[in-house]
Tab-separated table of C-alpha atoms and ligand atoms in Angstrom:
chain	number	residue	atom	x	y	z
S	1	UNK	CA	-14.988	-47.730	-59.839
S	2	UNK	CA	-14.746	-48.492	-63.553
S	3	UNK	CA	-11.282	-49.717	-64.520
S	4	UNK	CA	-9.300	-47.611	-66.993
S	5	UNK	CA	-6.345	-49.967	-67.337
S	6	UNK	CA	-4.199	-47.904	-69.698
S	7	UNK	CA	-5.771	-44.513	-68.913
S	8	UNK	CA	-8.881	-45.516	-70.865
S	9	UNK	CA	-12.094	-47.236	-69.833
S	10	UNK	CA	-12.095	-49.637	-72.774
S	11	UNK	CA	-14.570	-48.590	-75.443
S	12	UNK	CA	-16.092	-45.722	-73.482
S	13	UNK	CA	-15.340	-42.013	-73.650
S	14	UNK	CA	-15.174	-40.710	-70.067
S	15	UNK	CA	-17.815	-38.020	-70.506
S	16	UNK	CA	-20.462	-40.698	-71.183
S	17	UNK	CA	-20.234	-42.234	-67.729
S	18	UNK	CA	-21.145	-40.224	-64.682
S	19	UNK	CA	-18.639	-41.510	-62.174
S	20	UNK	CA	-16.558	-39.876	-59.429
S	21	UNK	CA	-13.509	-42.111	-59.477
S	22	UNK	CA	-11.676	-44.115	-62.146
S	23	UNK	CA	-8.918	-46.674	-61.831
S	24	UNK	CA	-5.605	-46.765	-63.686
S	25	UNK	CA	-3.093	-49.626	-63.657
S	26	UNK	CA	0.485	-48.696	-62.758
S	27	UNK	CA	1.992	-51.814	-64.346
S	28	UNK	CA	0.427	-51.106	-67.751
S	29	UNK	CA	1.139	-47.353	-67.685
S	30	UNK	CA	4.720	-47.986	-66.549
S	31	UNK	CA	5.315	-50.187	-69.613
S	32	UNK	CA	3.379	-47.950	-72.009
S	33	UNK	CA	3.578	-44.977	-72.416
S	34	UNK	CA	5.966	-44.896	-69.406
S	35	UNK	CA	5.845	-42.997	-66.117
S	36	UNK	CA	8.197	-40.219	-67.256
S	37	UNK	CA	6.123	-39.636	-70.354
S	38	UNK	CA	2.906	-39.260	-68.311
S	39	UNK	CA	4.695	-37.024	-65.799
S	40	UNK	CA	6.012	-34.773	-68.585
S	41	UNK	CA	2.485	-34.513	-70.003
S	42	UNK	CA	1.176	-33.215	-66.680
S	43	UNK	CA	0.232	-36.408	-64.857
S	44	UNK	CA	-2.600	-38.833	-65.496
S	45	UNK	CA	-5.400	-36.279	-64.924
S	46	UNK	CA	-4.216	-33.921	-67.613
S	47	UNK	CA	-2.946	-36.681	-69.925
S	48	UNK	CA	-6.385	-38.332	-70.102
S	49	UNK	CA	-8.256	-35.056	-69.524
S	50	UNK	CA	-10.104	-36.285	-66.451
S	51	UNK	CA	-10.719	-33.678	-63.736
S	52	UNK	CA	-12.336	-36.062	-61.272
S	53	UNK	CA	-10.566	-38.536	-59.008
S	54	UNK	CA	-8.228	-41.347	-60.090
S	55	UNK	CA	-6.936	-44.314	-58.124
S	56	UNK	CA	-3.870	-46.274	-59.257
S	57	UNK	CA	-2.953	-49.749	-58.058
S	58	UNK	CA	0.661	-50.452	-57.137
S	59	UNK	CA	1.341	-52.880	-59.974
S	60	UNK	CA	1.643	-55.755	-57.500
S	61	UNK	CA	-1.452	-57.605	-58.691
S	62	UNK	CA	-0.467	-57.471	-62.387
S	63	UNK	CA	3.084	-58.589	-61.632
S	64	UNK	CA	1.613	-61.411	-59.543
S	65	UNK	CA	-0.518	-62.499	-62.507
S	66	UNK	CA	2.579	-62.860	-64.702
S	67	UNK	CA	3.530	-66.057	-62.790
S	68	UNK	CA	6.183	-67.548	-65.110
S	69	UNK	CA	7.619	-64.131	-65.869
S	70	UNK	CA	8.463	-62.962	-62.318
S	71	UNK	CA	11.001	-63.529	-59.551
S	72	UNK	CA	10.327	-62.453	-55.985
S	73	UNK	CA	12.864	-61.312	-53.358
S	74	UNK	CA	12.780	-59.317	-50.100
S	75	UNK	CA	13.799	-56.265	-52.103
S	76	UNK	CA	10.999	-56.520	-54.685
S	77	UNK	CA	9.931	-58.297	-57.858
S	78	UNK	CA	11.840	-58.787	-61.102
S	79	UNK	CA	9.482	-59.376	-63.993
S	80	UNK	CA	9.362	-59.548	-67.751
S	81	UNK	CA	7.090	-57.289	-69.762
S	82	UNK	CA	4.140	-59.087	-71.365
S	83	UNK	CA	4.648	-56.714	-74.328
S	84	UNK	CA	8.246	-57.371	-75.368
S	85	UNK	CA	9.835	-59.653	-72.745
S	86	UNK	CA	12.139	-56.894	-71.423
S	87	UNK	CA	13.243	-57.204	-67.755
S	88	UNK	CA	12.001	-54.767	-65.088
S	89	UNK	CA	12.075	-54.405	-61.312
S	90	UNK	CA	9.389	-53.131	-58.913
S	91	UNK	CA	10.051	-52.469	-55.234
S	92	UNK	CA	7.776	-50.752	-52.709
S	93	UNK	CA	9.862	-47.607	-53.256
S	94	UNK	CA	9.766	-47.688	-57.061
S	95	UNK	CA	6.020	-48.501	-57.087
S	96	UNK	CA	5.382	-45.414	-54.919
S	97	UNK	CA	7.650	-43.267	-57.104
S	98	UNK	CA	5.775	-44.490	-60.182
S	99	UNK	CA	2.413	-43.646	-58.621
S	100	UNK	CA	3.631	-40.196	-57.571
S	101	UNK	CA	4.717	-39.672	-61.176
S	102	UNK	CA	1.278	-40.681	-62.450
S	103	UNK	CA	-0.284	-38.387	-59.869
S	104	UNK	CA	-3.496	-40.233	-58.989
S	105	UNK	CA	-5.499	-39.017	-55.981
S	106	UNK	CA	-5.440	-42.397	-54.247
S	107	UNK	CA	-2.389	-44.623	-54.570
S	108	UNK	CA	-1.805	-48.097	-53.181
S	109	UNK	CA	0.954	-49.703	-51.094
S	110	UNK	CA	3.040	-52.335	-52.903
S	111	UNK	CA	1.992	-55.803	-51.752
S	112	UNK	CA	2.338	-59.438	-52.668
S	113	UNK	CA	-0.961	-60.964	-53.741
S	114	UNK	CA	-0.939	-64.443	-52.164
S	115	UNK	CA	-1.836	-67.192	-54.633
S	116	UNK	CA	-4.793	-69.560	-54.142
S	117	UNK	CA	-4.705	-72.136	-52.742
S	118	UNK	CA	-1.879	-71.496	-50.249
S	119	UNK	CA	-0.876	-73.398	-47.099
S	120	UNK	CA	-1.109	-71.375	-43.885
S	121	UNK	CA	2.692	-71.141	-43.528
S	122	UNK	CA	2.995	-69.813	-47.054
S	123	UNK	CA	0.112	-67.337	-46.541
S	124	UNK	CA	1.822	-66.098	-43.344
S	125	UNK	CA	5.186	-65.654	-45.042
S	126	UNK	CA	3.518	-63.721	-47.874
S	127	UNK	CA	1.493	-61.608	-45.407
S	128	UNK	CA	4.648	-60.729	-43.426
S	129	UNK	CA	6.350	-59.634	-46.657
S	130	UNK	CA	3.360	-57.436	-47.558
S	131	UNK	CA	3.504	-55.855	-44.078
S	132	UNK	CA	7.216	-55.058	-44.441
S	133	UNK	CA	6.484	-53.666	-47.906
S	134	UNK	CA	3.580	-51.599	-46.507
S	135	UNK	CA	6.011	-49.943	-44.063
S	136	UNK	CA	8.513	-49.288	-46.837
S	137	UNK	CA	5.738	-47.912	-49.087
S	138	UNK	CA	4.609	-45.517	-46.365
S	139	UNK	CA	8.165	-44.439	-45.509
S	140	UNK	CA	8.883	-43.515	-49.140
S	141	UNK	CA	5.497	-41.820	-49.514
S	142	UNK	CA	6.036	-39.698	-46.367
S	143	UNK	CA	9.338	-38.398	-47.777
S	144	UNK	CA	7.929	-37.624	-51.219
S	145	UNK	CA	4.276	-36.748	-50.642
S	146	UNK	CA	4.787	-32.983	-50.689
S	147	UNK	CA	6.136	-33.113	-54.218
S	148	UNK	CA	3.143	-32.612	-56.439
S	149	UNK	CA	4.444	-32.963	-59.977
S	150	UNK	CA	1.241	-32.020	-61.777
S	151	UNK	CA	-0.072	-29.046	-59.765
S	152	UNK	CA	-3.666	-28.341	-58.777
S	153	UNK	CA	-6.345	-29.312	-61.277
S	154	UNK	CA	-7.525	-25.679	-61.506
S	155	UNK	CA	-4.235	-24.997	-63.308
S	156	UNK	CA	-5.391	-27.104	-66.261
S	157	UNK	CA	-4.821	-25.005	-69.372
S	158	UNK	CA	-8.535	-24.982	-70.086
S	159	UNK	CA	-10.597	-26.256	-67.169
S	160	UNK	CA	-13.866	-25.509	-68.953
S	161	UNK	CA	-12.970	-27.644	-71.929
S	162	UNK	CA	-11.738	-30.439	-69.716
S	163	UNK	CA	-14.913	-30.562	-67.708
S	164	UNK	CA	-17.382	-33.130	-69.038
S	165	UNK	CA	-20.893	-31.822	-69.744
S	166	UNK	CA	-23.091	-31.714	-66.687
S	167	UNK	CA	-20.136	-31.489	-64.293
S	168	UNK	CA	-19.169	-28.296	-62.513
S	169	UNK	CA	-15.752	-27.019	-63.565
S	170	UNK	CA	-12.886	-27.420	-61.095
S	171	UNK	CA	-11.809	-24.537	-58.923
S	172	UNK	CA	-14.940	-24.020	-56.849
S	173	UNK	CA	-16.259	-25.412	-53.598
S	174	UNK	CA	-16.387	-29.029	-54.754
S	175	UNK	CA	-12.773	-29.345	-53.642
S	176	UNK	CA	-11.423	-30.142	-57.070
S	177	UNK	CA	-9.560	-26.845	-57.263
S	178	UNK	CA	-7.823	-27.528	-53.972
S	179	UNK	CA	-4.091	-28.107	-53.909
S	180	UNK	CA	-3.619	-31.588	-55.330
S	181	UNK	CA	-2.699	-34.141	-52.708
S	182	UNK	CA	-2.339	-37.885	-52.789
S	183	UNK	CA	-3.531	-40.442	-50.244
S	184	UNK	CA	-1.727	-43.744	-49.769
S	185	UNK	CA	-3.942	-46.721	-48.835
S	186	UNK	CA	-2.710	-49.885	-47.118
S	187	UNK	CA	-3.678	-53.390	-48.287
S	188	UNK	CA	-4.679	-56.329	-46.088
S	189	UNK	CA	-3.498	-59.784	-47.191
S	190	UNK	CA	-3.423	-63.139	-45.368
S	191	UNK	CA	-4.777	-65.599	-47.931
S	192	UNK	CA	-8.076	-67.255	-47.043
S	193	UNK	CA	-7.165	-67.692	-43.357
S	194	UNK	CA	-9.384	-65.617	-41.029
S	195	UNK	CA	-6.761	-65.427	-38.246
S	196	UNK	CA	-4.117	-64.161	-40.647
S	197	UNK	CA	-6.598	-61.698	-42.140
S	198	UNK	CA	-7.278	-60.334	-38.675
S	199	UNK	CA	-3.574	-60.041	-37.893
S	200	UNK	CA	-2.835	-58.414	-41.237
S	201	UNK	CA	-5.694	-55.935	-40.721
S	202	UNK	CA	-4.575	-55.007	-37.193
S	203	UNK	CA	-0.922	-54.600	-38.130
S	204	UNK	CA	-1.753	-52.605	-41.294
S	205	UNK	CA	-3.940	-50.303	-39.171
S	206	UNK	CA	-1.018	-49.945	-36.745
S	207	UNK	CA	1.185	-48.700	-39.598
S	208	UNK	CA	-1.610	-46.205	-40.257
S	209	UNK	CA	-3.231	-45.237	-43.568
S	210	UNK	CA	-6.138	-42.942	-44.520
S	211	UNK	CA	-7.903	-45.922	-46.162
S	212	UNK	CA	-7.641	-49.712	-46.254
S	213	UNK	CA	-8.013	-52.236	-49.039
S	214	UNK	CA	-8.722	-55.945	-48.810
S	215	UNK	CA	-6.483	-57.528	-51.432
S	216	UNK	CA	-5.724	-61.094	-52.464
S	217	UNK	CA	-9.312	-61.916	-53.453
S	218	UNK	CA	-10.775	-62.965	-56.831
S	219	UNK	CA	-7.742	-65.222	-57.303
S	220	UNK	CA	-9.731	-68.363	-58.076
S	221	UNK	CA	-11.389	-69.030	-54.691
S	222	UNK	CA	-15.090	-69.948	-54.494
S	223	UNK	CA	-17.357	-66.889	-54.209
S	224	UNK	CA	-18.763	-67.967	-50.860
S	225	UNK	CA	-15.221	-67.872	-49.481
S	226	UNK	CA	-14.610	-64.399	-50.939
S	227	UNK	CA	-17.599	-63.149	-48.980
S	228	UNK	CA	-16.513	-64.867	-45.757
S	229	UNK	CA	-13.003	-63.405	-45.991
S	230	UNK	CA	-14.398	-59.918	-46.653
S	231	UNK	CA	-16.721	-60.206	-43.657
S	232	UNK	CA	-13.985	-61.579	-41.387
S	233	UNK	CA	-11.574	-58.802	-42.421
S	234	UNK	CA	-13.976	-55.851	-42.305
S	235	UNK	CA	-14.627	-56.197	-38.602
S	236	UNK	CA	-10.961	-55.426	-37.921
S	237	UNK	CA	-10.825	-52.318	-40.101
S	238	UNK	CA	-11.904	-48.877	-38.832
S	239	UNK	CA	-15.387	-47.831	-39.966
S	240	UNK	CA	-14.388	-44.154	-40.186
S	241	UNK	CA	-11.889	-44.832	-43.024
S	242	UNK	CA	-12.730	-45.952	-46.565
S	243	UNK	CA	-12.736	-49.745	-46.912
S	244	UNK	CA	-11.962	-50.958	-50.392
S	245	UNK	CA	-12.281	-54.511	-51.768
S	246	UNK	CA	-10.072	-54.920	-54.816
S	247	UNK	CA	-11.216	-56.723	-57.965
S	248	UNK	CA	-14.892	-57.582	-57.261
S	249	UNK	CA	-17.604	-58.461	-58.360
S	250	UNK	CA	-20.957	-59.197	-60.058
S	251	UNK	CA	-23.874	-56.739	-59.585
S	252	UNK	CA	-25.359	-59.037	-56.897
S	253	UNK	CA	-22.014	-59.279	-55.118
S	254	UNK	CA	-21.319	-55.553	-54.995
S	255	UNK	CA	-24.735	-54.991	-53.390
S	256	UNK	CA	-23.969	-57.709	-50.861
S	257	UNK	CA	-20.473	-56.373	-50.072
S	258	UNK	CA	-21.763	-52.805	-49.734
S	259	UNK	CA	-24.303	-54.096	-47.211
S	260	UNK	CA	-21.418	-55.668	-45.257
S	261	UNK	CA	-19.802	-52.215	-45.035
S	262	UNK	CA	-17.533	-52.032	-48.075
S	263	UNK	CA	-17.175	-48.474	-49.417
S	264	UNK	CA	-15.168	-48.961	-52.595
S	265	UNK	CA	-14.891	-51.692	-55.238
S	266	UNK	CA	-13.360	-51.961	-58.669
S	267	UNK	CA	-13.867	-54.578	-61.338
S	268	UNK	CA	-13.159	-55.116	-65.034
S	269	UNK	CA	-16.233	-57.366	-65.209
S	270	UNK	CA	-18.759	-54.822	-66.612
S	271	UNK	CA	-16.480	-53.776	-69.480
S	272	UNK	CA	-14.868	-57.156	-70.126
S	273	UNK	CA	-18.207	-59.000	-70.139
S	274	UNK	CA	-19.649	-56.298	-72.415
S	275	UNK	CA	-16.945	-56.927	-75.010
S	276	UNK	CA	-17.974	-60.590	-74.963
S	277	UNK	CA	-21.651	-59.743	-75.430
S	278	UNK	CA	-22.582	-60.500	-71.809
S	279	UNK	CA	-24.965	-57.896	-70.469
S	280	UNK	CA	-26.221	-57.372	-66.924
S	281	UNK	CA	-29.860	-56.332	-66.666
S	282	UNK	CA	-32.526	-55.938	-63.999
S	283	UNK	CA	-33.978	-59.205	-65.350
S	284	UNK	CA	-30.723	-61.141	-65.165
S	285	UNK	CA	-27.795	-61.771	-67.487
S	286	UNK	CA	-28.284	-61.645	-71.258
S	287	UNK	CA	-25.953	-63.117	-73.861
S	288	UNK	CA	-26.763	-60.799	-76.751
S	289	UNK	CA	-25.072	-63.064	-79.308
S	290	UNK	CA	-27.939	-65.584	-79.071
S	291	UNK	CA	-30.184	-66.000	-82.135
S	292	UNK	CA	-33.298	-65.612	-79.961
S	293	UNK	CA	-32.683	-61.843	-79.877
S	294	UNK	CA	-32.446	-61.480	-83.682
S	295	UNK	CA	-36.023	-60.162	-84.003
S	296	UNK	CA	-36.476	-58.879	-80.446
S	297	UNK	CA	-37.566	-55.252	-80.633
S	298	UNK	CA	-37.556	-54.702	-76.875
S	299	UNK	CA	-34.940	-52.549	-75.190
S	300	UNK	CA	-32.028	-54.455	-73.661
S	301	UNK	CA	-33.299	-53.657	-70.163
S	302	UNK	CA	-36.743	-52.008	-69.870
S	303	UNK	CA	-35.811	-50.735	-66.389
S	304	UNK	CA	-32.526	-49.098	-67.429
S	305	UNK	CA	-32.395	-45.379	-68.202
S	306	UNK	CA	-29.077	-45.503	-70.063
S	307	UNK	CA	-28.832	-44.055	-73.554
S	308	UNK	CA	-28.424	-47.525	-75.098
S	309	UNK	CA	-31.595	-48.937	-73.550
S	310	UNK	CA	-33.383	-45.689	-74.298
S	311	UNK	CA	-32.607	-45.849	-77.989
S	312	UNK	CA	-31.765	-49.309	-79.333
S	313	UNK	CA	-33.472	-52.709	-79.583
S	314	UNK	CA	-32.034	-56.072	-78.605
S	315	UNK	CA	-32.266	-57.019	-82.296
S	316	UNK	CA	-29.975	-54.151	-83.264
S	317	UNK	CA	-27.476	-54.865	-80.489
S	318	UNK	CA	-27.479	-58.547	-81.484
S	319	UNK	CA	-26.877	-57.569	-85.124
S	320	UNK	CA	-23.953	-55.281	-84.192
S	321	UNK	CA	-22.383	-58.056	-82.132
S	322	UNK	CA	-22.871	-60.700	-84.844
S	323	UNK	CA	-21.347	-58.307	-87.406
S	324	UNK	CA	-18.341	-57.739	-85.140
S	325	UNK	CA	-18.930	-53.982	-85.202
S	326	UNK	CA	-16.821	-51.785	-82.898
S	327	UNK	CA	-20.065	-50.048	-81.901
S	328	UNK	CA	-21.273	-53.307	-80.309
S	329	UNK	CA	-18.436	-53.139	-77.784
S	330	UNK	CA	-19.042	-49.439	-77.141
S	331	UNK	CA	-22.815	-49.721	-76.596
S	332	UNK	CA	-22.523	-52.917	-74.542
S	333	UNK	CA	-19.897	-51.289	-72.311
S	334	UNK	CA	-21.969	-48.133	-71.850
S	335	UNK	CA	-24.957	-50.192	-70.739
S	336	UNK	CA	-23.032	-52.485	-68.377
S	337	UNK	CA	-21.245	-49.555	-66.718
S	338	UNK	CA	-24.549	-47.679	-66.390
S	339	UNK	CA	-26.123	-50.752	-64.839
S	340	UNK	CA	-23.301	-51.049	-62.282
S	341	UNK	CA	-23.340	-47.340	-61.473
S	342	UNK	CA	-27.153	-47.356	-61.154
S	343	UNK	CA	-26.871	-50.370	-58.859
S	344	UNK	CA	-24.463	-48.490	-56.586
S	345	UNK	CA	-26.607	-45.351	-56.767
S	346	UNK	CA	-29.551	-47.418	-55.516
S	347	UNK	CA	-27.363	-48.824	-52.736
S	348	UNK	CA	-26.304	-45.320	-51.654
S	349	UNK	CA	-29.900	-44.126	-51.777
S	350	UNK	CA	-31.036	-47.038	-49.693
S	351	UNK	CA	-28.244	-46.457	-47.153
S	352	UNK	CA	-29.279	-42.799	-46.937
S	353	UNK	CA	-32.818	-43.940	-46.176
S	354	UNK	CA	-31.511	-46.403	-43.606
S	355	UNK	CA	-32.761	-49.365	-45.566
S	356	UNK	CA	-29.498	-51.146	-46.235
S	357	UNK	CA	-30.688	-54.473	-44.891
S	358	UNK	CA	-33.972	-54.376	-46.769
S	359	UNK	CA	-32.145	-53.646	-50.055
S	360	UNK	CA	-29.958	-56.661	-49.514
S	361	UNK	CA	-32.915	-58.947	-49.004
S	362	UNK	CA	-34.039	-58.184	-52.554
S	363	UNK	CA	-36.849	-55.711	-51.990
S	364	UNK	CA	-35.287	-53.063	-54.188
S	365	UNK	CA	-37.670	-53.664	-57.081
Y	401	ZN	ZN1	-29.002	-49.716	-70.259
């Protein structure tokens, strides 16, 4: 899932990328333009003119990243805006209300992302808090879930116009014209401790959600540990519900995690790296800013079918980057997102053929 932090996948118009599900960040949208503003404008789908699915996080991870600017209590988190220093408060209830206001298809329980490293006692205390908050999140969601502030997508003023080229318009058998409904996912925490991860998974499943996320990763731990925690947690999550690992990873990692049984992943890496001139290709990573590409007339990635690789040379992309052109960020982002989406398409294809294990062992080329 590409990340559209403030209702925009940075640098990329949505109709360029063929993707089913985008992410939005509740913390950022709450601060600007504000939940009420988005609600008044018809919810996130209509506001950003995106008829496909959207997932919003609960804001917990962003608030956690503020560190100096936050204060935690049983009730919730007081934090200061990174924009203007103003004071705000998120609780499980207000995070759910905010996500109902935004109107994403999948919304997330409010959790505490345990810092790394953390002693076992501290990881347990944090996990227990997240479990109590998961119950509160679900309780509030159950009361409010029938209120659909934005209406079904087929009621868009102009569904044809809002349908990107090549996509079928909403309102037919693809389900997009169905009455809009939200799903609330639970989040497993427990630090890097396998026992706690198991307990958190089992107790989150007991509370009962239509999908489960593994949170608290990509917080500075070594990558080998990330993989071990994912593997140790997955075996305690039901295989008939979506299993979502938050905030990962490199192209190699997402292939590996998918092979472990992960269904959903999100990461800012493809777009963020692109803005820094770091490009993922079938031949490895390329730093397009390097002088060695100044006269290189080859496509960025000869095996990539994206419009950037189809049309432009490495020399041109290097020139755009060196000249600090906005187009450099756009083209780099389009390629990196295409590369990620192609990678996942290949994974899905290989699963459909029953070749998951062979794909993982590197025989995809
Ligand atoms: Zn490409």
